[in-house]
Amino acid sequence: MKQGILRTDILIIVSMEAISLKYSLMQENPLKKTAMGELSIQEIHHHCIATTQKIIQGFGWHDISLSVLSTADKERLKCGEYTGELNWQWAMNHYSGDANDGIINISLKVMDYADSSALHAVILCKYDVRRAEFSLCMLENFIASEQISLTGNVLIIALIYSTTFCDILEIDDVIIQDPTKEAKPRYRSYGFADVWSDFNKMSSTVSDIKQCIVEKIASIV
């Protein structure tokens, strides 16, 4: 009997966290009306990281820490110290600069993992102010073989960040740049479809992505 009550209590807590998540994703962002006139892209970037961190804590992912890449992190990626499926040496040369240049980078680390000083995952995005376009360019989990809280969750974190950023700057769509063939089915599960005028891109509306995120999290409860 005691075990049954404990299980019910856990389900209620998780359900409430899912409801809280839905509210966080769907609500009007208070920065939207003032962002362009009063905040730099760097400041918006830091706000979006903090907002994403708060939302994923609602999932119980308390050990995942989000921050910007340090200069040392960038150099290590540029020198090829981190090897994965993607070419990060090329990426750090191609997408050089910081948020005020339109280059958005996010470092993800699992705080209680064995090597907490290393990069565990990276998300790289680009904001084109001239076209008012936001693109998710690259993301990778460097410890994907480990069964920890980060496993399988880098994309959802990237999409929460992306929709938060786009909401503030009133951008309707998120673009995925150069999606791999293997990853396309997973992107489609979040509402993405091929861009008919550019087959190197997929896109989805911010509202569709949010709804997909809420549904996926609710299905876990």
PDB file of C-alpha atoms in Angstrom:
ATOM      1  CA  MET A   1       0.000   0.000   0.000  1.00  0.00           C
ATOM      2  CA  LYS A   2       2.753   2.412   0.914  1.00  0.00           C
ATOM      3  CA  GLN A   3       4.525   1.711  -2.376  1.00  0.00           C
ATOM      4  CA  GLY A   4       1.320   2.424  -4.333  1.00  0.00           C
ATOM      5  CA  ILE A   5       0.837   5.774  -2.631  1.00  0.00           C
ATOM      6  CA  LEU A   6       4.438   6.747  -3.347  1.00  0.00           C
ATOM      7  CA  ARG A   7       4.032   5.850  -7.016  1.00  0.00           C
ATOM      8  CA  THR A   8       0.836   7.932  -7.257  1.00  0.00           C
ATOM      9  CA  ASP A   9       2.500  10.901  -5.606  1.00  0.00           C
ATOM     10  CA  ILE A  10       5.373  10.721  -8.089  1.00  0.00           C
ATOM     11  CA  LEU A  11       2.967  10.641 -11.036  1.00  0.00           C
ATOM     12  CA  ILE A  12       1.109  13.683  -9.691  1.00  0.00           C
ATOM     13  CA  ILE A  13       4.374  15.610  -9.318  1.00  0.00           C
ATOM     14  CA  VAL A  14       5.515  14.693 -12.828  1.00  0.00           C
ATOM     15  CA  SER A  15       2.091  15.614 -14.253  1.00  0.00           C
ATOM     16  CA  MET A  16       2.232  19.003 -12.572  1.00  0.00           C
ATOM     17  CA  GLU A  17       5.715  19.561 -13.971  1.00  0.00           C
ATOM     18  CA  ALA A  18       4.379  18.759 -17.457  1.00  0.00           C
ATOM     19  CA  ILE A  19       1.565  21.276 -16.991  1.00  0.00           C
ATOM     20  CA  SER A  20       4.092  23.839 -15.798  1.00  0.00           C
ATOM     21  CA  LEU A  21       6.210  23.112 -18.868  1.00  0.00           C
ATOM     22  CA  LYS A  22       3.252  23.630 -21.197  1.00  0.00           C
ATOM     23  CA  TYR A  23       2.524  26.965 -19.570  1.00  0.00           C
ATOM     24  CA  SER A  24       6.180  28.017 -19.868  1.00  0.00           C
ATOM     25  CA  LEU A  25       6.310  27.093 -23.545  1.00  0.00           C
ATOM     26  CA  MET A  26       3.004  28.665 -24.539  1.00  0.00           C
ATOM     27  CA  GLN A  27       3.037  31.906 -22.566  1.00  0.00           C
ATOM     28  CA  GLU A  28       3.884  35.322 -24.010  1.00  0.00           C
ATOM     29  CA  ASN A  29       7.564  36.126 -23.502  1.00  0.00           C
ATOM     30  CA  PRO A  30       7.883  39.367 -21.491  1.00  0.00           C
ATOM     31  CA  LEU A  31      10.989  40.398 -23.455  1.00  0.00           C
ATOM     32  CA  LYS A  32       9.248  40.236 -26.833  1.00  0.00           C
ATOM     33  CA  LYS A  33       8.089  43.844 -26.985  1.00  0.00           C
ATOM     34  CA  THR A  34      11.394  45.382 -25.871  1.00  0.00           C
ATOM     35  CA  ALA A  35      14.100  42.996 -27.071  1.00  0.00           C
ATOM     36  CA  MET A  36      15.044  44.627 -30.350  1.00  0.00           C
ATOM     37  CA  GLY A  37      15.227  48.136 -28.950  1.00  0.00           C
ATOM     38  CA  GLU A  38      16.835  47.553 -25.575  1.00  0.00           C
ATOM     39  CA  LEU A  39      18.751  44.274 -25.525  1.00  0.00           C
ATOM     40  CA  SER A  40      21.748  43.017 -27.469  1.00  0.00           C
ATOM     41  CA  ILE A  41      21.638  39.577 -29.088  1.00  0.00           C
ATOM     42  CA  GLN A  42      24.192  38.459 -26.494  1.00  0.00           C
ATOM     43  CA  GLU A  43      21.818  39.496 -23.697  1.00  0.00           C
ATOM     44  CA  ILE A  44      18.905  37.726 -25.397  1.00  0.00           C
ATOM     45  CA  HIS A  45      21.123  34.641 -25.760  1.00  0.00           C
ATOM     46  CA  HIS A  46      21.869  34.574 -22.037  1.00  0.00           C
ATOM     47  CA  HIS A  47      18.171  35.042 -21.234  1.00  0.00           C
ATOM     48  CA  CYS A  48      17.238  32.122 -23.497  1.00  0.00           C
ATOM     49  CA  ILE A  49      19.860  29.876 -21.877  1.00  0.00           C
ATOM     50  CA  ALA A  50      18.459  30.706 -18.420  1.00  0.00           C
ATOM     51  CA  THR A  51      14.875  30.102 -19.595  1.00  0.00           C
ATOM     52  CA  THR A  52      15.801  26.769 -21.204  1.00  0.00           C
ATOM     53  CA  GLN A  53      17.621  25.736 -18.039  1.00  0.00           C
ATOM     54  CA  LYS A  54      14.518  26.462 -15.972  1.00  0.00           C
ATOM     55  CA  ILE A  55      12.256  24.486 -18.313  1.00  0.00           C
ATOM     56  CA  ILE A  56      14.426  21.368 -18.402  1.00  0.00           C
ATOM     57  CA  GLN A  57      14.665  21.416 -14.625  1.00  0.00           C
ATOM     58  CA  GLY A  58      10.908  20.931 -14.754  1.00  0.00           C
ATOM     59  CA  PHE A  59      11.617  17.602 -16.446  1.00  0.00           C
ATOM     60  CA  GLY A  60      13.816  16.595 -13.529  1.00  0.00           C
ATOM     61  CA  TRP A  61      17.015  17.073 -15.530  1.00  0.00           C
ATOM     62  CA  HIS A  62      18.654  18.920 -12.652  1.00  0.00           C
ATOM     63  CA  ASP A  63      22.158  17.678 -13.424  1.00  0.00           C
ATOM     64  CA  ILE A  64      22.313  19.203 -16.945  1.00  0.00           C
ATOM     65  CA  SER A  65      23.988  22.595 -17.017  1.00  0.00           C
ATOM     66  CA  LEU A  66      23.721  25.030 -19.941  1.00  0.00           C
ATOM     67  CA  SER A  67      26.196  27.819 -20.685  1.00  0.00           C
ATOM     68  CA  VAL A  68      28.003  29.486 -23.562  1.00  0.00           C
ATOM     69  CA  LEU A  69      31.177  27.955 -24.979  1.00  0.00           C
ATOM     70  CA  SER A  70      34.293  29.348 -23.368  1.00  0.00           C
ATOM     71  CA  THR A  71      37.256  30.477 -25.447  1.00  0.00           C
ATOM     72  CA  ALA A  72      39.077  27.319 -24.337  1.00  0.00           C
ATOM     73  CA  ASP A  73      36.103  25.166 -25.401  1.00  0.00           C
ATOM     74  CA  LYS A  74      36.112  26.754 -28.857  1.00  0.00           C
ATOM     75  CA  GLU A  75      39.829  26.154 -29.266  1.00  0.00           C
ATOM     76  CA  ARG A  76      39.495  22.519 -28.257  1.00  0.00           C
ATOM     77  CA  LEU A  77      36.744  22.014 -30.830  1.00  0.00           C
ATOM     78  CA  LYS A  78      38.735  23.882 -33.448  1.00  0.00           C
ATOM     79  CA  CYS A  79      41.803  21.725 -32.808  1.00  0.00           C
ATOM     80  CA  GLY A  80      39.824  18.526 -33.253  1.00  0.00           C
ATOM     81  CA  GLU A  81      40.072  17.446 -29.629  1.00  0.00           C
ATOM     82  CA  TYR A  82      36.432  16.324 -29.721  1.00  0.00           C
ATOM     83  CA  THR A  83      35.636  13.730 -32.333  1.00  0.00           C
ATOM     84  CA  GLY A  84      32.142  12.656 -33.193  1.00  0.00           C
ATOM     85  CA  GLU A  85      29.901  12.232 -36.197  1.00  0.00           C
ATOM     86  CA  LEU A  86      30.126  15.903 -37.174  1.00  0.00           C
ATOM     87  CA  ASN A  87      33.091  17.977 -38.325  1.00  0.00           C
ATOM     88  CA  TRP A  88      33.558  20.432 -35.484  1.00  0.00           C
ATOM     89  CA  GLN A  89      36.878  21.726 -36.772  1.00  0.00           C
ATOM     90  CA  TRP A  90      35.085  22.918 -39.899  1.00  0.00           C
ATOM     91  CA  ALA A  91      32.172  24.250 -37.845  1.00  0.00           C
ATOM     92  CA  MET A  92      34.295  26.429 -35.574  1.00  0.00           C
ATOM     93  CA  ASN A  93      35.937  28.022 -38.612  1.00  0.00           C
ATOM     94  CA  HIS A  94      32.718  28.391 -40.613  1.00  0.00           C
ATOM     95  CA  TYR A  95      30.592  29.657 -37.725  1.00  0.00           C
ATOM     96  CA  SER A  96      33.083  31.991 -36.091  1.00  0.00           C
ATOM     97  CA  GLY A  97      32.088  34.885 -33.870  1.00  0.00           C
ATOM     98  CA  ASP A  98      29.732  35.338 -30.949  1.00  0.00           C
ATOM     99  CA  ALA A  99      26.038  36.042 -30.389  1.00  0.00           C
ATOM    100  CA  ASN A 100      26.297  39.675 -31.455  1.00  0.00           C
ATOM    101  CA  ASP A 101      27.668  38.372 -34.773  1.00  0.00           C
ATOM    102  CA  GLY A 102      24.649  36.074 -35.027  1.00  0.00           C
ATOM    103  CA  ILE A 103      26.547  32.936 -33.973  1.00  0.00           C
ATOM    104  CA  ILE A 104      24.782  31.212 -31.084  1.00  0.00           C
ATOM    105  CA  ASN A 105      26.605  28.472 -29.179  1.00  0.00           C
ATOM    106  CA  ILE A 106      25.532  26.447 -26.174  1.00  0.00           C
ATOM    107  CA  SER A 107      27.580  24.082 -24.048  1.00  0.00           C
ATOM    108  CA  LEU A 108      25.799  21.261 -22.239  1.00  0.00           C
ATOM    109  CA  LYS A 109      27.415  19.431 -19.348  1.00  0.00           C
ATOM    110  CA  VAL A 110      26.254  16.760 -16.934  1.00  0.00           C
ATOM    111  CA  MET A 111      27.422  18.049 -13.588  1.00  0.00           C
ATOM    112  CA  ASP A 112      27.904  14.728 -11.807  1.00  0.00           C
ATOM    113  CA  TYR A 113      29.501  12.956 -14.760  1.00  0.00           C
ATOM    114  CA  ALA A 114      33.047  11.591 -14.400  1.00  0.00           C
ATOM    115  CA  ASP A 115      34.757  14.370 -16.382  1.00  0.00           C
ATOM    116  CA  SER A 116      32.740  17.480 -15.571  1.00  0.00           C
ATOM    117  CA  SER A 117      35.381  19.808 -17.051  1.00  0.00           C
ATOM    118  CA  ALA A 118      34.983  18.376 -20.560  1.00  0.00           C
ATOM    119  CA  LEU A 119      32.365  19.297 -23.139  1.00  0.00           C
ATOM    120  CA  HIS A 120      29.548  16.781 -23.127  1.00  0.00           C
ATOM    121  CA  ALA A 121      27.361  18.243 -25.872  1.00  0.00           C
ATOM    122  CA  VAL A 122      27.284  21.338 -28.082  1.00  0.00           C
ATOM    123  CA  ILE A 123      24.503  23.183 -29.892  1.00  0.00           C
ATOM    124  CA  LEU A 124      25.373  25.672 -32.635  1.00  0.00           C
ATOM    125  CA  CYS A 125      22.837  28.068 -34.172  1.00  0.00           C
ATOM    126  CA  LYS A 126      22.850  31.105 -36.429  1.00  0.00           C
ATOM    127  CA  TYR A 127      20.666  34.206 -36.349  1.00  0.00           C
ATOM    128  CA  ASP A 128      20.594  36.122 -39.634  1.00  0.00           C
ATOM    129  CA  VAL A 129      19.357  39.583 -38.680  1.00  0.00           C
ATOM    130  CA  ARG A 130      19.061  40.718 -42.295  1.00  0.00           C
ATOM    131  CA  ARG A 131      16.726  37.874 -43.223  1.00  0.00           C
ATOM    132  CA  ALA A 132      15.201  37.636 -39.727  1.00  0.00           C
ATOM    133  CA  GLU A 133      16.019  33.922 -39.880  1.00  0.00           C
ATOM    134  CA  PHE A 134      17.045  31.516 -37.120  1.00  0.00           C
ATOM    135  CA  SER A 135      18.819  28.263 -37.996  1.00  0.00           C
ATOM    136  CA  LEU A 136      19.805  25.264 -35.922  1.00  0.00           C
ATOM    137  CA  CYS A 137      23.118  24.397 -37.561  1.00  0.00           C
ATOM    138  CA  MET A 138      24.818  21.637 -35.581  1.00  0.00           C
ATOM    139  CA  LEU A 139      24.309  19.649 -32.411  1.00  0.00           C
ATOM    140  CA  GLU A 140      26.045  16.650 -30.993  1.00  0.00           C
ATOM    141  CA  ASN A 141      26.271  14.662 -27.796  1.00  0.00           C
ATOM    142  CA  PHE A 142      29.902  13.594 -27.317  1.00  0.00           C
ATOM    143  CA  ILE A 143      28.964  11.060 -24.626  1.00  0.00           C
ATOM    144  CA  ALA A 144      25.948   9.606 -26.457  1.00  0.00           C
ATOM    145  CA  SER A 145      27.002   6.055 -25.592  1.00  0.00           C
ATOM    146  CA  GLU A 146      26.428   6.743 -21.887  1.00  0.00           C
ATOM    147  CA  GLN A 147      22.950   6.233 -20.422  1.00  0.00           C
ATOM    148  CA  ILE A 148      22.595   9.486 -18.510  1.00  0.00           C
ATOM    149  CA  SER A 149      20.090  12.361 -18.426  1.00  0.00           C
ATOM    150  CA  LEU A 150      21.609  13.981 -21.515  1.00  0.00           C
ATOM    151  CA  THR A 151      21.142  10.850 -23.635  1.00  0.00           C
ATOM    152  CA  GLY A 152      18.554  11.427 -26.361  1.00  0.00           C
ATOM    153  CA  ASN A 153      17.665  14.870 -25.041  1.00  0.00           C
ATOM    154  CA  VAL A 154      20.058  17.267 -26.806  1.00  0.00           C
ATOM    155  CA  LEU A 155      17.605  17.925 -29.649  1.00  0.00           C
ATOM    156  CA  ILE A 156      14.691  18.741 -27.374  1.00  0.00           C
ATOM    157  CA  ILE A 157      16.910  21.130 -25.392  1.00  0.00           C
ATOM    158  CA  ALA A 158      18.022  22.768 -28.645  1.00  0.00           C
ATOM    159  CA  LEU A 159      14.406  23.183 -29.751  1.00  0.00           C
ATOM    160  CA  ILE A 160      13.306  24.685 -26.438  1.00  0.00           C
ATOM    161  CA  TYR A 161      16.131  27.209 -26.747  1.00  0.00           C
ATOM    162  CA  SER A 162      15.285  27.882 -30.411  1.00  0.00           C
ATOM    163  CA  THR A 163      11.586  28.529 -29.810  1.00  0.00           C
ATOM    164  CA  THR A 164      12.393  30.801 -26.873  1.00  0.00           C
ATOM    165  CA  PHE A 165      14.799  32.845 -29.008  1.00  0.00           C
ATOM    166  CA  CYS A 166      12.388  33.030 -31.943  1.00  0.00           C
ATOM    167  CA  ASP A 167       9.508  34.069 -29.704  1.00  0.00           C
ATOM    168  CA  ILE A 168      11.445  37.046 -28.390  1.00  0.00           C
ATOM    169  CA  LEU A 169      12.438  38.252 -31.860  1.00  0.00           C
ATOM    170  CA  GLU A 170       9.033  37.364 -33.361  1.00  0.00           C
ATOM    171  CA  ILE A 171      10.444  34.833 -35.832  1.00  0.00           C
ATOM    172  CA  ASP A 172       7.769  32.376 -36.990  1.00  0.00           C
ATOM    173  CA  ASP A 173       9.911  29.426 -38.106  1.00  0.00           C
ATOM    174  CA  VAL A 174      12.939  27.459 -36.972  1.00  0.00           C
ATOM    175  CA  ILE A 175      15.216  26.157 -39.737  1.00  0.00           C
ATOM    176  CA  ILE A 176      17.495  23.138 -39.537  1.00  0.00           C
ATOM    177  CA  GLN A 177      20.543  23.622 -41.732  1.00  0.00           C
ATOM    178  CA  ASP A 178      22.012  20.625 -43.607  1.00  0.00           C
ATOM    179  CA  PRO A 179      20.081  17.871 -41.812  1.00  0.00           C
ATOM    180  CA  THR A 180      21.566  14.419 -42.215  1.00  0.00           C
ATOM    181  CA  LYS A 181      19.454  11.756 -43.883  1.00  0.00           C
ATOM    182  CA  GLU A 182      19.551   9.643 -40.722  1.00  0.00           C
ATOM    183  CA  ALA A 183      18.281  12.489 -38.532  1.00  0.00           C
ATOM    184  CA  LYS A 184      15.422  13.622 -40.778  1.00  0.00           C
ATOM    185  CA  PRO A 185      12.802  11.215 -39.368  1.00  0.00           C
ATOM    186  CA  ARG A 186      13.448  12.502 -35.863  1.00  0.00           C
ATOM    187  CA  TYR A 187      13.189  16.116 -37.036  1.00  0.00           C
ATOM    188  CA  ARG A 188       9.888  15.307 -38.747  1.00  0.00           C
ATOM    189  CA  SER A 189       8.532  14.086 -35.406  1.00  0.00           C
ATOM    190  CA  TYR A 190       8.856  17.706 -34.220  1.00  0.00           C
ATOM    191  CA  GLY A 191       6.937  19.075 -37.210  1.00  0.00           C
ATOM    192  CA  PHE A 192       9.858  19.745 -39.542  1.00  0.00           C
ATOM    193  CA  ALA A 193       9.520  19.314 -43.299  1.00  0.00           C
ATOM    194  CA  ASP A 194      11.877  19.814 -46.232  1.00  0.00           C
ATOM    195  CA  VAL A 195      12.025  23.378 -47.573  1.00  0.00           C
ATOM    196  CA  TRP A 196      10.867  23.060 -51.185  1.00  0.00           C
ATOM    197  CA  SER A 197      13.171  25.850 -52.407  1.00  0.00           C
ATOM    198  CA  ASP A 198      16.275  24.543 -50.585  1.00  0.00           C
ATOM    199  CA  PHE A 199      16.700  20.821 -49.982  1.00  0.00           C
ATOM    200  CA  ASN A 200      19.575  21.521 -47.567  1.00  0.00           C
ATOM    201  CA  LYS A 201      17.043  22.858 -45.075  1.00  0.00           C
ATOM    202  CA  MET A 202      14.062  21.719 -43.055  1.00  0.00           C
ATOM    203  CA  SER A 203      11.687  24.075 -41.275  1.00  0.00           C
ATOM    204  CA  SER A 204       8.845  24.056 -38.791  1.00  0.00           C
ATOM    205  CA  THR A 205       6.770  26.750 -37.167  1.00  0.00           C
ATOM    206  CA  VAL A 206       7.557  27.750 -33.601  1.00  0.00           C
ATOM    207  CA  SER A 207       3.995  26.921 -32.553  1.00  0.00           C
ATOM    208  CA  ASP A 208       4.152  23.412 -34.071  1.00  0.00           C
ATOM    209  CA  ILE A 209       7.491  22.688 -32.379  1.00  0.00           C
ATOM    210  CA  LYS A 210       6.120  23.784 -29.006  1.00  0.00           C
ATOM    211  CA  GLN A 211       3.078  21.570 -29.383  1.00  0.00           C
ATOM    212  CA  CYS A 212       5.229  18.585 -30.338  1.00  0.00           C
ATOM    213  CA  ILE A 213       7.475  19.140 -27.314  1.00  0.00           C
ATOM    214  CA  VAL A 214       4.494  19.311 -24.955  1.00  0.00           C
ATOM    215  CA  GLU A 215       2.993  16.141 -26.458  1.00  0.00           C
ATOM    216  CA  LYS A 216       6.273  14.237 -26.218  1.00  0.00           C
ATOM    217  CA  ILE A 217       6.801  15.206 -22.591  1.00  0.00           C
ATOM    218  CA  ALA A 218       3.161  14.444 -21.732  1.00  0.00           C
ATOM    219  CA  SER A 219       3.542  10.971 -23.273  1.00  0.00           C
ATOM    220  CA  ILE A 220       6.284  10.195 -20.761  1.00  0.00           C
ATOM    221  CA  VAL A 221       3.991  10.894 -17.801  1.00  0.00           C
TER     222      VAL A 221
END
